[in-house]
Amino acid sequence: ETFIQMTYFDRIIHRANSRFMVMSGGQYELKRRREPLSGHGQSGLELDVVDHYNGSQRSVRTLSGGESFKASLALALGLSDEVQMSTGIKLDTLFVDEGFGSLDPESLNQAYNTLAGLTEGNRLVGIISHVAELKERIDKQIVVTKEKSGGSKVSFCI
């Protein structure tokens, strides 16, 4: 069972890395850890990050908030790609909820460009965010505002 999980995980990581490398400007690549850190226990499903700028390899837990967001986004997209390739199920819609506030301007641009690239064809990417710089770049929006009297108001900006 673990062998099968590791095999699928490797495929997901491979697909995720094509996006993570772009979003990190070629700096980071995900790698499945082969040996447990403490020398005992199960191994095979933990992740490390290879830093191509300084040649180091370390736990993904050492990534900053913005870097972790990009790694998580890349893994989600890698999982989506693998599901589509291995099952033939077409996933045409993806929603990303927050996390953009932890990104610096360059990282925000890289993440946005990655998501915008997914919309080619008939795919839809929904972004849920309060980040003003991101909202300015999205041309079609559903804006939800809280009403003082209770409830919410929905408006469409096209």
Coordinates of C-alpha atoms in Angstrom, one line a residue:
E1 CA 0.0 0.0 0.0
T2 CA 2.8 2.4 0.9
F3 CA 4.7 1.5 -2.3
I4 CA 1.6 2.4 -4.4
Q5 CA 1.1 5.7 -2.5
M6 CA 4.8 6.6 -3.0
T7 CA 4.5 5.8 -6.7
Y8 CA 1.5 8.1 -7.1
F9 CA 3.1 10.7 -4.9
D10 CA 6.2 10.7 -7.1
R11 CA 4.0 11.3 -10.1
I12 CA 2.2 14.2 -8.4
I13 CA 5.5 15.7 -7.3
H14 CA 6.9 15.5 -10.8
R15 CA 3.9 17.3 -12.2
A16 CA 3.9 19.8 -9.3
N17 CA 7.6 20.7 -9.9
S18 CA 6.9 22.0 -13.4
R19 CA 4.8 24.7 -11.8
F20 CA 6.8 25.2 -8.6
M21 CA 10.0 25.8 -10.5
V22 CA 8.3 28.5 -12.5
M23 CA 6.6 30.1 -9.5
S24 CA 9.9 30.1 -7.5
G25 CA 11.9 31.6 -10.4
G26 CA 13.8 28.3 -10.8
Q27 CA 14.9 28.3 -7.2
Y28 CA 12.9 25.4 -5.6
E29 CA 12.0 21.8 -6.5
L30 CA 10.1 19.4 -4.3
K31 CA 11.6 16.0 -3.6
R32 CA 10.2 13.0 -1.7
R33 CA 12.4 12.1 1.3
R34 CA 13.6 8.6 1.1
E35 CA 14.8 8.2 4.8
P36 CA 13.0 9.4 7.9
L37 CA 14.7 12.3 9.7
S38 CA 14.9 10.6 13.1
G39 CA 16.2 7.3 11.8
H40 CA 13.2 5.3 12.7
G41 CA 9.5 5.2 11.6
Q42 CA 7.9 5.1 8.2
S43 CA 9.4 7.0 5.3
G44 CA 8.5 7.8 1.8
L45 CA 5.7 10.4 2.1
E46 CA 7.6 13.3 3.6
L47 CA 8.8 16.2 1.4
D48 CA 12.0 18.1 1.1
V49 CA 12.8 21.1 -1.0
V50 CA 15.9 21.4 -3.1
D51 CA 17.2 25.0 -3.3
H52 CA 18.9 25.4 -6.6
Y53 CA 20.3 28.8 -5.6
N54 CA 22.6 27.4 -2.9
G55 CA 22.5 23.7 -3.6
S56 CA 20.9 22.7 -0.3
Q57 CA 18.2 20.2 0.5
R58 CA 16.0 20.7 3.5
S59 CA 12.5 20.0 4.9
V60 CA 9.6 21.9 3.3
R61 CA 8.8 23.1 6.8
T62 CA 11.6 25.6 6.5
L63 CA 9.9 27.5 3.6
S64 CA 8.5 30.9 4.3
G65 CA 4.7 31.6 4.3
G66 CA 4.8 32.7 0.7
E67 CA 7.0 29.9 -0.4
S68 CA 4.8 27.4 1.4
F69 CA 1.8 28.8 -0.4
K70 CA 3.5 28.3 -3.8
A71 CA 4.5 24.8 -2.9
S72 CA 0.9 24.0 -1.8
L73 CA -0.5 25.5 -4.9
A74 CA 1.9 23.5 -7.1
L75 CA 1.1 20.3 -5.3
A76 CA -2.7 20.9 -5.7
L77 CA -2.2 21.6 -9.4
G78 CA 0.1 18.5 -9.7
L79 CA -2.6 16.4 -8.1
S80 CA -5.2 17.8 -10.4
D81 CA -3.0 17.0 -13.4
E82 CA -2.4 13.4 -12.2
V83 CA -6.1 12.8 -11.6
Q84 CA -6.8 13.9 -15.1
M85 CA -4.0 11.9 -16.7
S86 CA -4.6 8.7 -14.7
T87 CA -8.4 8.6 -14.7
G88 CA -9.4 10.6 -17.8
I89 CA -11.7 12.7 -15.6
K90 CA -11.5 16.3 -16.9
L91 CA -11.3 18.9 -14.1
D92 CA -12.4 22.2 -15.6
T93 CA -12.8 24.3 -12.5
L94 CA -10.4 25.2 -9.7
F95 CA -11.0 27.5 -6.7
V96 CA -8.1 28.9 -4.7
D97 CA -9.0 30.4 -1.4
E98 CA -6.7 33.0 0.1
G99 CA -3.0 32.6 0.9
F100 CA -2.2 35.4 -1.5
G101 CA -1.7 37.9 1.3
S102 CA 1.5 36.1 2.3
L103 CA 3.2 36.7 -1.1
D104 CA 5.6 39.5 -2.0
P105 CA 4.8 41.3 -5.3
E106 CA 7.1 39.1 -7.4
S107 CA 5.7 35.9 -5.9
L108 CA 2.1 37.2 -6.3
N109 CA 2.9 37.9 -10.0
Q110 CA 4.3 34.4 -10.5
A111 CA 1.3 32.7 -8.8
Y112 CA -1.1 34.8 -10.7
N113 CA 0.6 34.0 -14.0
T114 CA 0.5 30.3 -13.2
L115 CA -3.2 30.4 -12.5
A116 CA -4.0 32.6 -15.5
G117 CA -2.2 30.1 -17.7
L118 CA -4.6 27.4 -16.5
T119 CA -7.6 29.3 -18.0
E120 CA -6.5 28.5 -21.5
G121 CA -9.2 26.5 -23.2
N122 CA -12.5 26.1 -21.3
R123 CA -11.1 26.0 -17.8
L124 CA -12.2 28.3 -15.0
V125 CA -10.0 29.4 -12.1
G126 CA -11.8 31.1 -9.2
I127 CA -9.6 33.1 -6.8
I128 CA -11.0 34.1 -3.4
S129 CA -8.9 37.0 -2.1
H130 CA -8.9 40.3 -0.4
V131 CA -5.5 41.4 -1.9
A132 CA -6.0 44.7 -3.7
E133 CA -3.2 44.1 -6.2
L134 CA -4.7 40.8 -7.2
K135 CA -8.3 42.2 -7.5
E136 CA -7.0 44.8 -9.9
R137 CA -5.7 42.2 -12.3
I138 CA -8.9 40.1 -12.4
D139 CA -11.2 41.3 -15.1
K140 CA -14.3 39.2 -14.2
Q141 CA -15.3 39.3 -10.6
I142 CA -18.0 38.3 -8.2
V143 CA -17.9 40.7 -5.3
V144 CA -19.5 39.8 -2.0
T145 CA -19.9 42.6 0.5
K146 CA -21.3 42.4 4.0
E147 CA -24.5 44.4 4.7
K148 CA -24.9 46.5 7.9
S149 CA -28.4 45.1 8.3
G150 CA -27.1 41.5 8.1
G151 CA -26.6 39.3 5.2
S152 CA -24.5 39.9 2.1
K153 CA -24.8 41.7 -1.3
V154 CA -23.4 40.1 -4.5
S155 CA -22.4 42.1 -7.5
F156 CA -20.9 41.1 -10.8
C157 CA -18.1 43.1 -12.4
I158 CA -17.4 42.1 -15.9

